[in-house]
Amino acid sequence: MVAAAAAVTAVGAVTGLLAVSDDGRRDEARPVITRSAAPEPLPAVPSVSPATITPTPSRAPTPTPSPVPARTKRPPVPSPTVRERAERAVPATVTGRLYRHPGSQVLDWVAAHPDDPRQAVIDSRIAAHPAAVWFTDPSPATITARVAAVTSGAAAQGRVPVVVAYAVRDRDCGGASRGGASGPEEYDAWIDAFAAGLGGGEVVVILEPDAIALADCLDADGRADRFASLARAGRVLKAANPRARVYHDAGHSAWHPPARQAALLRQAGAASAASSDGVFSNVSNFNGTDAEVAYVRRVLDALGGPADLGAVIDTSRNGNGAPGGGEWCDPAGRTLGRPPTLTTGQARVDAYLWVKLPGESDGCRGAAGTFTPGYAYDLAR
């Protein structure tokens, strides 16, 4: 899959944050660069780092995926009645503070370069902020333990982690971040194991960046399977932890029109309280926050469903908005966006998050998916 990252015309996606693989290494997914008519979505790519994460055995049990029932083709979920809904005066956000996971490329670099003249700026303006943790290896063997290592670490600090599930079948539609589960049954088993690691505390789940907005590459049966998988995934995640908040892919404001994106979201279960808390937008992108706020509200209005559905927006690199000319690959002149927070002051906007970590290259300033201090410094200063 991809994580929608883009500009106004050539919409590009880039890196995620920390991605952890089943053997304890961070996954080595590479950024996907798609080429299509403008606006063109580009992928979100989890970062690469040699460091490892070893979950604490007592808090990270070996996963036991539940049996996978025989799967049959299911038609798209019918659209619920769309009704007018008054905006909430105060968004129903997750409480508490966001969790900064101790394993990330930027933290590794800061620790290893105390004398670098850029270190203080990068440390204070990027490394000090909480960011999402990506899980990209589709094998369910140790996913429970790895997710539990993050959620238990957050719970111990009384903080709220943000985790990204990124393993759906045909991820990135064959692009550079291609991969994912081999089929719907394997994905169902992976989600079951992922959900088992969520624990009982508050957690934000970003469910499959670009899985919905970038579904056009699939045929009708493939889309039906994907949307059924995502609807099931939302139900499983919320059943496993009622305090989990699950958000579905809304692309971003320079991609699909809100009504079209909402129609796709309904097919993926995003309008159902049993499988969704709302939508996410702008993952790995540069679109300005005001544009995204207006966009997600229009998507939510068109989506229907419970009145308390909200949205989260990736603000990691959108301080100057999207660059002109369709640039997407480490474009010059970008700055950090609003710091991550669970208190936005905006109706129906539950959080501003850093899903894509600033400084992890799109492939131009450094190797794709790797932390590039020069790029990070330019964004942060």
mmCIF file of C-alpha atoms in Angstrom:
data_model
loop_
_atom_site.group_PDB
_atom_site.id
_atom_site.type_symbol
_atom_site.label_atom_id
_atom_site.label_comp_id
_atom_site.label_asym_id
_atom_site.label_seq_id
_atom_site.Cartn_x
_atom_site.Cartn_y
_atom_site.Cartn_z
ATOM 1 C CA MET A 1 0.000 0.000 0.000
ATOM 2 C CA VAL A 2 0.962 3.521 0.024
ATOM 3 C CA ALA A 3 0.507 6.302 2.438
ATOM 4 C CA ALA A 4 -0.865 9.216 0.526
ATOM 5 C CA ALA A 5 1.854 11.771 0.332
ATOM 6 C CA ALA A 6 1.562 14.411 -2.199
ATOM 7 C CA ALA A 7 1.501 17.795 -3.598
ATOM 8 C CA VAL A 8 -1.185 19.527 -5.587
ATOM 9 C CA THR A 9 -0.623 17.835 -8.907
ATOM 10 C CA ALA A 10 1.729 14.901 -8.523
ATOM 11 C CA VAL A 11 0.578 13.691 -5.159
ATOM 12 C CA GLY A 12 3.404 11.794 -3.546
ATOM 13 C CA ALA A 13 3.728 9.579 -0.543
ATOM 14 C CA VAL A 14 6.702 8.839 1.503
ATOM 15 C CA THR A 15 7.934 7.309 4.668
ATOM 16 C CA GLY A 16 6.221 6.158 7.762
ATOM 17 C CA LEU A 17 8.084 5.963 11.012
ATOM 18 C CA LEU A 18 9.394 2.993 12.874
ATOM 19 C CA ALA A 19 8.503 -0.262 11.176
ATOM 20 C CA VAL A 20 9.127 -3.461 13.055
ATOM 21 C CA SER A 21 9.455 -6.884 11.456
ATOM 22 C CA ASP A 22 8.769 -10.358 12.795
ATOM 23 C CA ASP A 23 12.409 -11.208 13.354
ATOM 24 C CA GLY A 24 12.855 -8.126 15.530
ATOM 25 C CA ARG A 25 14.279 -5.926 12.791
ATOM 26 C CA ARG A 26 12.557 -2.902 11.367
ATOM 27 C CA ASP A 27 10.955 -3.738 8.105
ATOM 28 C CA GLU A 28 12.686 -2.694 4.933
ATOM 29 C CA ALA A 29 9.747 -1.527 2.903
ATOM 30 C CA ARG A 30 10.751 1.035 0.309
ATOM 31 C CA PRO A 31 8.748 4.048 -0.841
ATOM 32 C CA VAL A 32 6.322 3.489 -3.613
ATOM 33 C CA ILE A 33 6.388 5.887 -6.491
ATOM 34 C CA THR A 34 3.299 5.594 -8.623
ATOM 35 C CA ARG A 35 2.830 7.328 -11.933
ATOM 36 C CA SER A 36 -0.683 8.218 -12.955
ATOM 37 C CA ALA A 37 -2.771 11.156 -14.039
ATOM 38 C CA ALA A 38 -2.539 14.123 -11.703
ATOM 39 C CA PRO A 39 -3.255 14.321 -8.882
ATOM 40 C CA GLU A 40 -1.148 11.229 -8.331
ATOM 41 C CA PRO A 41 -0.962 9.477 -4.922
ATOM 42 C CA LEU A 42 2.422 8.329 -3.741
ATOM 43 C CA PRO A 43 3.147 5.793 -1.033
ATOM 44 C CA ALA A 44 3.937 5.972 2.585
ATOM 45 C CA VAL A 45 7.015 3.974 3.314
ATOM 46 C CA PRO A 46 7.983 2.716 6.734
ATOM 47 C CA SER A 47 11.478 3.664 7.781
ATOM 48 C CA VAL A 48 14.535 1.455 7.832
ATOM 49 C CA SER A 49 16.940 1.232 10.729
ATOM 50 C CA PRO A 50 19.483 -1.345 11.844
ATOM 51 C CA ALA A 51 18.373 -1.143 15.464
ATOM 52 C CA THR A 52 16.255 -3.922 16.860
ATOM 53 C CA ILE A 53 13.414 -4.089 19.318
ATOM 54 C CA THR A 54 13.208 -7.066 21.631
ATOM 55 C CA PRO A 55 9.816 -7.266 23.320
ATOM 56 C CA THR A 56 9.726 -8.106 27.023
ATOM 57 C CA PRO A 57 8.514 -11.736 27.190
ATOM 58 C CA SER A 58 6.242 -11.102 30.169
ATOM 59 C CA ARG A 59 4.416 -8.388 28.280
ATOM 60 C CA ALA A 60 4.680 -9.826 24.798
ATOM 61 C CA PRO A 61 3.168 -13.305 24.644
ATOM 62 C CA THR A 62 3.564 -15.446 21.571
ATOM 63 C CA PRO A 63 0.541 -14.781 19.384
ATOM 64 C CA THR A 64 -2.095 -17.407 18.878
ATOM 65 C CA PRO A 65 -4.075 -16.387 15.818
ATOM 66 C CA SER A 66 -7.699 -17.423 15.930
ATOM 67 C CA PRO A 67 -8.917 -19.939 13.353
ATOM 68 C CA VAL A 68 -9.716 -18.375 10.010
ATOM 69 C CA PRO A 69 -13.154 -19.273 8.690
ATOM 70 C CA ALA A 70 -13.787 -20.046 5.067
ATOM 71 C CA ARG A 71 -14.094 -16.797 3.185
ATOM 72 C CA THR A 72 -16.623 -15.985 0.547
ATOM 73 C CA LYS A 73 -17.011 -13.004 -1.668
ATOM 74 C CA ARG A 74 -19.050 -10.298 -0.010
ATOM 75 C CA PRO A 75 -20.745 -7.373 -1.721
ATOM 76 C CA PRO A 76 -19.825 -3.835 -0.699
ATOM 77 C CA VAL A 77 -21.382 -2.718 2.574
ATOM 78 C CA PRO A 78 -24.603 -0.813 1.799
ATOM 79 C CA SER A 79 -24.480 2.888 2.532
ATOM 80 C CA PRO A 80 -26.294 3.966 5.709
ATOM 81 C CA THR A 81 -28.756 6.815 5.561
ATOM 82 C CA VAL A 82 -26.900 10.115 5.468
ATOM 83 C CA ARG A 83 -28.319 12.565 7.966
ATOM 84 C CA GLU A 84 -27.464 16.059 9.022
ATOM 85 C CA ARG A 85 -25.271 16.127 12.080
ATOM 86 C CA ALA A 86 -24.413 19.053 14.312
ATOM 87 C CA GLU A 87 -20.686 19.485 14.743
ATOM 88 C CA ARG A 88 -19.397 18.879 18.209
ATOM 89 C CA ALA A 89 -18.348 21.975 20.100
ATOM 90 C CA VAL A 90 -15.487 19.968 21.581
ATOM 91 C CA PRO A 91 -14.059 16.960 19.689
ATOM 92 C CA ALA A 92 -14.395 13.607 21.482
ATOM 93 C CA THR A 93 -10.692 12.906 21.431
ATOM 94 C CA VAL A 94 -8.599 10.267 23.108
ATOM 95 C CA THR A 95 -7.563 11.473 26.535
ATOM 96 C CA GLY A 96 -4.058 11.665 27.906
ATOM 97 C CA ARG A 97 -0.750 12.407 26.250
ATOM 98 C CA LEU A 98 0.791 10.824 23.158
ATOM 99 C CA TYR A 99 3.545 8.240 23.542
ATOM 100 C CA ARG A 100 7.056 8.703 22.164
ATOM 101 C CA HIS A 101 8.389 5.239 21.377
ATOM 102 C CA PRO A 102 12.090 4.963 22.301
ATOM 103 C CA GLY A 103 13.083 3.199 19.087
ATOM 104 C CA SER A 104 13.310 5.418 16.013
ATOM 105 C CA GLN A 105 15.906 6.484 13.507
ATOM 106 C CA VAL A 106 15.925 10.089 14.663
ATOM 107 C CA LEU A 107 16.508 9.091 18.294
ATOM 108 C CA ASP A 108 19.304 6.765 17.166
ATOM 109 C CA TRP A 109 20.933 9.624 15.237
ATOM 110 C CA VAL A 110 20.593 12.136 18.074
ATOM 111 C CA ALA A 111 22.202 9.718 20.534
ATOM 112 C CA ALA A 112 25.055 8.915 18.145
ATOM 113 C CA HIS A 113 25.862 12.538 17.170
ATOM 114 C CA PRO A 114 26.026 14.667 20.328
ATOM 115 C CA ASP A 115 28.624 17.007 18.781
ATOM 116 C CA ASP A 116 26.891 17.598 15.453
ATOM 117 C CA PRO A 117 25.916 21.308 15.203
ATOM 118 C CA ARG A 118 22.466 20.266 13.965
ATOM 119 C CA GLN A 119 21.828 17.894 16.832
ATOM 120 C CA ALA A 120 20.168 20.302 19.272
ATOM 121 C CA VAL A 121 17.652 21.566 16.709
ATOM 122 C CA ILE A 122 16.794 18.076 15.450
ATOM 123 C CA ASP A 123 16.542 16.763 19.002
ATOM 124 C CA SER A 124 14.273 19.482 20.329
ATOM 125 C CA ARG A 125 12.063 19.981 17.287
ATOM 126 C CA ILE A 126 11.748 16.434 15.893
ATOM 127 C CA ALA A 127 13.095 13.727 18.209
ATOM 128 C CA ALA A 128 11.324 15.156 21.242
ATOM 129 C CA HIS A 129 7.886 14.680 19.670
ATOM 130 C CA PRO A 130 5.839 11.466 19.723
ATOM 131 C CA ALA A 131 5.294 9.698 16.417
ATOM 132 C CA ALA A 132 3.546 6.640 15.049
ATOM 133 C CA VAL A 133 4.986 3.125 15.084
ATOM 134 C CA TRP A 134 4.514 1.136 11.884
ATOM 135 C CA PHE A 135 3.993 -2.640 11.604
ATOM 136 C CA THR A 136 4.534 -3.880 8.072
ATOM 137 C CA ASP A 137 5.636 -7.522 8.048
ATOM 138 C CA PRO A 138 2.564 -9.590 7.066
ATOM 139 C CA SER A 139 3.635 -12.695 8.999
ATOM 140 C CA PRO A 140 1.518 -13.094 12.141
ATOM 141 C CA ALA A 141 4.176 -15.102 13.984
ATOM 142 C CA THR A 142 5.262 -12.446 16.495
ATOM 143 C CA ILE A 143 3.036 -9.477 15.718
ATOM 144 C CA THR A 144 1.159 -9.803 19.018
ATOM 145 C CA ALA A 145 4.388 -9.534 20.983
ATOM 146 C CA ARG A 146 5.639 -6.580 18.974
ATOM 147 C CA VAL A 147 2.424 -4.592 19.250
ATOM 148 C CA ALA A 148 2.215 -5.431 22.960
ATOM 149 C CA ALA A 149 5.747 -4.112 23.467
ATOM 150 C CA VAL A 150 4.585 -0.709 22.225
ATOM 151 C CA THR A 151 1.205 -0.579 23.937
ATOM 152 C CA SER A 152 2.522 -1.829 27.267
ATOM 153 C CA GLY A 153 5.373 0.673 27.116
ATOM 154 C CA ALA A 154 2.869 3.444 26.570
ATOM 155 C CA ALA A 155 0.575 2.191 29.337
ATOM 156 C CA ALA A 156 3.478 2.149 31.786
ATOM 157 C CA GLN A 157 3.935 5.875 31.143
ATOM 158 C CA GLY A 158 0.231 6.685 31.113
ATOM 159 C CA ARG A 159 0.472 7.762 27.476
ATOM 160 C CA VAL A 160 -1.391 6.995 24.262
ATOM 161 C CA PRO A 161 0.473 5.180 21.463
ATOM 162 C CA VAL A 162 -0.222 5.560 17.756
ATOM 163 C CA VAL A 163 0.236 2.330 15.784
ATOM 164 C CA VAL A 164 -0.021 1.822 12.032
ATOM 165 C CA ALA A 165 -1.277 -1.457 10.552
ATOM 166 C CA TYR A 166 0.264 -1.736 7.074
ATOM 167 C CA ALA A 167 0.056 -5.284 5.741
ATOM 168 C CA VAL A 168 -3.052 -5.585 3.585
ATOM 169 C CA ARG A 169 -2.873 -7.733 0.478
ATOM 170 C CA ASP A 170 -1.558 -5.984 -2.670
ATOM 171 C CA ARG A 171 -0.207 -3.125 -0.570
ATOM 172 C CA ASP A 172 0.881 -0.174 -2.714
ATOM 173 C CA CYS A 173 -0.570 -1.797 -5.837
ATOM 174 C CA GLY A 174 2.780 -3.249 -6.879
ATOM 175 C CA GLY A 175 4.809 -0.110 -6.201
ATOM 176 C CA ALA A 176 7.993 0.205 -4.197
ATOM 177 C CA SER A 177 6.203 -0.676 -0.944
ATOM 178 C CA ARG A 178 4.590 -3.660 -2.582
ATOM 179 C CA GLY A 179 3.818 -6.650 -0.438
ATOM 180 C CA GLY A 180 1.441 -7.382 2.348
ATOM 181 C CA ALA A 181 -0.437 -10.557 3.155
ATOM 182 C CA SER A 182 -0.696 -13.280 0.545
ATOM 183 C CA GLY A 183 -4.463 -13.295 0.684
ATOM 184 C CA PRO A 184 -7.534 -12.340 2.728
ATOM 185 C CA GLU A 185 -7.182 -15.295 5.092
ATOM 186 C CA GLU A 186 -3.583 -14.487 5.969
ATOM 187 C CA TYR A 187 -4.507 -10.850 6.504
ATOM 188 C CA ASP A 188 -7.395 -11.822 8.768
ATOM 189 C CA ALA A 189 -5.003 -13.934 10.856
ATOM 190 C CA TRP A 190 -2.497 -11.055 10.994
ATOM 191 C CA ILE A 191 -5.174 -8.613 12.178
ATOM 192 C CA ASP A 192 -6.337 -11.107 14.814
ATOM 193 C CA ALA A 193 -2.773 -11.324 16.119
ATOM 194 C CA PHE A 194 -2.250 -7.549 15.853
ATOM 195 C CA ALA A 195 -5.443 -6.934 17.835
ATOM 196 C CA ALA A 196 -4.311 -9.333 20.553
ATOM 197 C CA GLY A 197 -1.394 -7.012 21.309
ATOM 198 C CA LEU A 198 -3.468 -3.856 21.791
ATOM 199 C CA GLY A 199 -3.975 -4.394 25.499
ATOM 200 C CA GLY A 200 -6.717 -2.550 27.361
ATOM 201 C CA GLY A 201 -5.442 1.026 27.330
ATOM 202 C CA GLU A 202 -6.126 3.896 24.985
ATOM 203 C CA VAL A 203 -4.487 3.490 21.587
ATOM 204 C CA VAL A 204 -4.901 5.127 18.185
ATOM 205 C CA VAL A 205 -4.828 2.739 15.212
ATOM 206 C CA ILE A 206 -4.124 4.061 11.719
ATOM 207 C CA LEU A 207 -5.599 1.269 9.617
ATOM 208 C CA GLU A 208 -3.807 0.684 6.323
ATOM 209 C CA PRO A 209 -2.668 3.982 4.760
ATOM 210 C CA ASP A 210 -3.845 4.315 1.143
ATOM 211 C CA ALA A 211 -5.772 1.049 1.260
ATOM 212 C CA ILE A 212 -9.003 2.807 0.326
ATOM 213 C CA ALA A 213 -7.859 5.853 -1.643
ATOM 214 C CA LEU A 214 -5.505 3.732 -3.755
ATOM 215 C CA ALA A 215 -7.911 0.849 -4.392
ATOM 216 C CA ASP A 216 -8.526 1.752 -8.046
ATOM 217 C CA CYS A 217 -5.689 -0.516 -9.147
ATOM 218 C CA LEU A 218 -7.756 -3.537 -8.073
ATOM 219 C CA ASP A 219 -10.519 -5.168 -10.067
ATOM 220 C CA ALA A 220 -14.056 -5.272 -8.675
ATOM 221 C CA ASP A 221 -13.521 -8.564 -6.836
ATOM 222 C CA GLY A 222 -10.222 -7.342 -5.437
ATOM 223 C CA ARG A 223 -11.815 -4.155 -4.138
ATOM 224 C CA ALA A 224 -14.691 -6.087 -2.571
ATOM 225 C CA ASP A 225 -12.210 -8.398 -0.834
ATOM 226 C CA ARG A 226 -10.106 -5.484 0.390
ATOM 227 C CA PHE A 227 -13.045 -3.514 1.721
ATOM 228 C CA ALA A 228 -14.423 -6.626 3.441
ATOM 229 C CA SER A 229 -10.992 -7.207 5.008
ATOM 230 C CA LEU A 230 -10.833 -3.616 6.272
ATOM 231 C CA ALA A 231 -14.369 -3.704 7.679
ATOM 232 C CA ARG A 232 -13.560 -6.949 9.480
ATOM 233 C CA ALA A 233 -10.249 -5.533 10.701
ATOM 234 C CA GLY A 234 -11.989 -2.549 12.272
ATOM 235 C CA ARG A 235 -14.468 -4.818 14.062
ATOM 236 C CA VAL A 236 -11.721 -7.118 15.348
ATOM 237 C CA LEU A 237 -9.548 -4.254 16.599
ATOM 238 C CA LYS A 238 -12.396 -2.548 18.445
ATOM 239 C CA ALA A 239 -13.709 -5.809 19.899
ATOM 240 C CA ALA A 240 -10.231 -6.669 21.196
ATOM 241 C CA ASN A 241 -9.857 -3.302 22.924
ATOM 242 C CA PRO A 242 -12.957 -1.113 23.318
ATOM 243 C CA ARG A 243 -10.678 1.822 24.175
ATOM 244 C CA ALA A 244 -8.890 1.596 20.821
ATOM 245 C CA ARG A 245 -9.774 4.308 18.319
ATOM 246 C CA VAL A 246 -9.603 3.016 14.748
ATOM 247 C CA TYR A 247 -9.292 5.402 11.797
ATOM 248 C CA HIS A 248 -9.751 4.566 8.112
ATOM 249 C CA ASP A 249 -8.009 5.951 5.029
ATOM 250 C CA ALA A 250 -9.482 9.186 3.650
ATOM 251 C CA GLY A 251 -6.559 9.997 1.336
ATOM 252 C CA HIS A 252 -6.078 13.751 1.387
ATOM 253 C CA SER A 253 -7.526 17.008 0.157
ATOM 254 C CA ALA A 254 -5.752 16.964 -3.229
ATOM 255 C CA TRP A 255 -6.840 13.450 -4.147
ATOM 256 C CA HIS A 256 -10.431 12.157 -4.473
ATOM 257 C CA PRO A 257 -13.461 14.428 -4.025
ATOM 258 C CA PRO A 258 -15.007 14.027 -0.557
ATOM 259 C CA ALA A 259 -18.208 12.341 -1.797
ATOM 260 C CA ARG A 260 -16.257 9.745 -3.765
ATOM 261 C CA GLN A 261 -13.901 9.019 -0.875
ATOM 262 C CA ALA A 262 -16.844 8.718 1.510
ATOM 263 C CA ALA A 263 -18.549 6.204 -0.778
ATOM 264 C CA LEU A 264 -15.414 4.044 -0.720
ATOM 265 C CA LEU A 265 -15.076 4.431 3.040
ATOM 266 C CA ARG A 266 -18.635 3.201 3.590
ATOM 267 C CA GLN A 267 -17.815 0.011 1.709
ATOM 268 C CA ALA A 268 -14.873 -0.528 4.075
ATOM 269 C CA GLY A 269 -16.991 -0.209 7.217
ATOM 270 C CA ALA A 270 -15.850 3.291 8.165
ATOM 271 C CA ALA A 271 -19.403 4.488 8.834
ATOM 272 C CA SER A 272 -20.075 1.770 11.427
ATOM 273 C CA ALA A 273 -19.424 2.367 15.122
ATOM 274 C CA ALA A 274 -18.539 -1.325 15.430
ATOM 275 C CA SER A 275 -15.503 -0.928 13.172
ATOM 276 C CA SER A 276 -14.581 2.761 13.043
ATOM 277 C CA ASP A 277 -13.979 5.943 14.982
ATOM 278 C CA GLY A 278 -13.539 7.978 11.822
ATOM 279 C CA VAL A 279 -10.919 8.734 9.183
ATOM 280 C CA PHE A 280 -7.314 9.858 8.764
ATOM 281 C CA SER A 281 -5.864 12.124 6.094
ATOM 282 C CA ASN A 282 -2.629 13.605 4.719
ATOM 283 C CA VAL A 283 -0.372 10.704 5.729
ATOM 284 C CA SER A 284 3.125 11.487 4.391
ATOM 285 C CA ASN A 285 1.749 14.496 2.556
ATOM 286 C CA PHE A 286 2.313 18.248 2.657
ATOM 287 C CA ASN A 287 -1.201 19.688 2.326
ATOM 288 C CA GLY A 288 -1.922 22.498 4.771
ATOM 289 C CA THR A 289 -3.836 21.786 7.956
ATOM 290 C CA ASP A 290 -6.691 24.176 7.162
ATOM 291 C CA ALA A 291 -7.274 22.444 3.821
ATOM 292 C CA GLU A 292 -7.257 19.043 5.491
ATOM 293 C CA VAL A 293 -9.637 20.127 8.265
ATOM 294 C CA ALA A 294 -12.130 21.376 5.693
ATOM 295 C CA TYR A 295 -11.677 18.214 3.636
ATOM 296 C CA VAL A 296 -12.165 15.686 6.447
ATOM 297 C CA ARG A 297 -15.285 17.488 7.609
ATOM 298 C CA ARG A 298 -16.749 17.192 4.126
ATOM 299 C CA VAL A 299 -15.802 13.510 4.020
ATOM 300 C CA LEU A 300 -17.428 12.893 7.399
ATOM 301 C CA ASP A 301 -20.574 14.743 6.340
ATOM 302 C CA ALA A 302 -20.814 12.598 3.219
ATOM 303 C CA LEU A 303 -19.932 9.426 5.120
ATOM 304 C CA GLY A 304 -22.858 9.457 7.517
ATOM 305 C CA GLY A 305 -22.752 7.088 10.444
ATOM 306 C CA PRO A 306 -22.565 7.976 14.145
ATOM 307 C CA ALA A 307 -22.391 11.647 15.028
ATOM 308 C CA ASP A 308 -19.178 11.201 16.995
ATOM 309 C CA LEU A 309 -17.038 9.953 14.109
ATOM 310 C CA GLY A 310 -13.975 12.171 13.866
ATOM 311 C CA ALA A 311 -10.709 12.551 11.996
ATOM 312 C CA VAL A 312 -6.975 12.644 12.600
ATOM 313 C CA ILE A 313 -4.577 14.541 10.345
ATOM 314 C CA ASP A 314 -0.868 13.982 9.667
ATOM 315 C CA THR A 315 0.772 17.374 10.229
ATOM 316 C CA SER A 316 4.388 16.249 10.311
ATOM 317 C CA ARG A 317 5.693 18.203 7.274
ATOM 318 C CA ASN A 318 2.884 20.503 6.194
ATOM 319 C CA GLY A 319 3.935 23.770 7.825
ATOM 320 C CA ASN A 320 4.301 25.533 4.469
ATOM 321 C CA GLY A 321 1.644 23.541 2.661
ATOM 322 C CA ALA A 322 2.150 21.540 -0.509
ATOM 323 C CA PRO A 323 4.900 22.656 -2.911
ATOM 324 C CA GLY A 324 4.078 23.878 -6.377
ATOM 325 C CA GLY A 325 4.727 22.019 -9.583
ATOM 326 C CA GLY A 326 3.752 18.639 -8.250
ATOM 327 C CA GLU A 327 6.965 18.102 -6.283
ATOM 328 C CA TRP A 328 6.771 15.246 -3.800
ATOM 329 C CA CYS A 329 10.300 13.945 -3.239
ATOM 330 C CA ASP A 330 11.927 15.789 -0.311
ATOM 331 C CA PRO A 331 10.788 19.127 -1.763
ATOM 332 C CA ALA A 332 12.681 22.214 -0.674
ATOM 333 C CA GLY A 333 11.070 24.919 1.389
ATOM 334 C CA ARG A 334 8.917 22.637 3.548
ATOM 335 C CA THR A 335 8.705 23.004 7.308
ATOM 336 C CA LEU A 336 7.376 21.073 10.261
ATOM 337 C CA GLY A 337 3.647 21.252 10.811
ATOM 338 C CA ARG A 338 1.728 21.478 14.049
ATOM 339 C CA PRO A 339 3.121 19.348 16.868
ATOM 340 C CA PRO A 340 1.273 16.106 17.601
ATOM 341 C CA THR A 341 -1.622 16.611 19.984
ATOM 342 C CA LEU A 342 -4.850 15.003 21.096
ATOM 343 C CA THR A 343 -6.407 18.423 21.728
ATOM 344 C CA THR A 344 -6.929 20.287 18.468
ATOM 345 C CA GLY A 345 -9.655 22.775 19.389
ATOM 346 C CA GLN A 346 -11.294 21.890 16.071
ATOM 347 C CA ALA A 347 -14.733 20.296 15.877
ATOM 348 C CA ARG A 348 -14.580 16.743 14.543
ATOM 349 C CA VAL A 349 -10.784 16.734 14.413
ATOM 350 C CA ASP A 350 -9.622 14.339 17.130
ATOM 351 C CA ALA A 351 -5.860 14.735 16.755
ATOM 352 C CA TYR A 352 -2.958 16.113 14.808
ATOM 353 C CA LEU A 353 -0.399 13.309 14.520
ATOM 354 C CA TRP A 354 3.075 12.754 13.126
ATOM 355 C CA VAL A 355 2.465 9.570 11.174
ATOM 356 C CA LYS A 356 5.362 10.236 8.801
ATOM 357 C CA LEU A 357 8.472 11.185 10.754
ATOM 358 C CA PRO A 358 10.125 14.414 9.518
ATOM 359 C CA GLY A 359 13.617 13.807 8.212
ATOM 360 C CA GLU A 360 13.027 10.349 6.803
ATOM 361 C CA SER A 361 13.753 10.806 3.129
ATOM 362 C CA ASP A 362 11.419 10.254 0.201
ATOM 363 C CA GLY A 363 14.421 9.115 -1.806
ATOM 364 C CA CYS A 364 16.000 12.353 -3.065
ATOM 365 C CA ARG A 365 17.904 13.830 -0.126
ATOM 366 C CA GLY A 366 18.888 10.362 1.049
ATOM 367 C CA ALA A 367 18.072 6.715 0.541
ATOM 368 C CA ALA A 368 14.323 6.247 0.565
ATOM 369 C CA GLY A 369 12.977 5.579 4.027
ATOM 370 C CA THR A 370 16.170 6.481 5.884
ATOM 371 C CA PHE A 371 16.737 9.325 8.305
ATOM 372 C CA THR A 372 18.631 12.163 6.598
ATOM 373 C CA PRO A 373 19.940 14.755 9.059
ATOM 374 C CA GLY A 374 20.377 17.501 6.453
ATOM 375 C CA TYR A 375 16.763 17.156 5.375
ATOM 376 C CA ALA A 376 15.577 16.980 8.986
ATOM 377 C CA TYR A 377 17.532 20.109 9.871
ATOM 378 C CA ASP A 378 16.088 22.035 6.928
ATOM 379 C CA LEU A 379 12.579 21.105 8.030
ATOM 380 C CA ALA A 380 13.192 21.933 11.666
ATOM 381 C CA ARG A 381 15.170 25.170 11.668
#
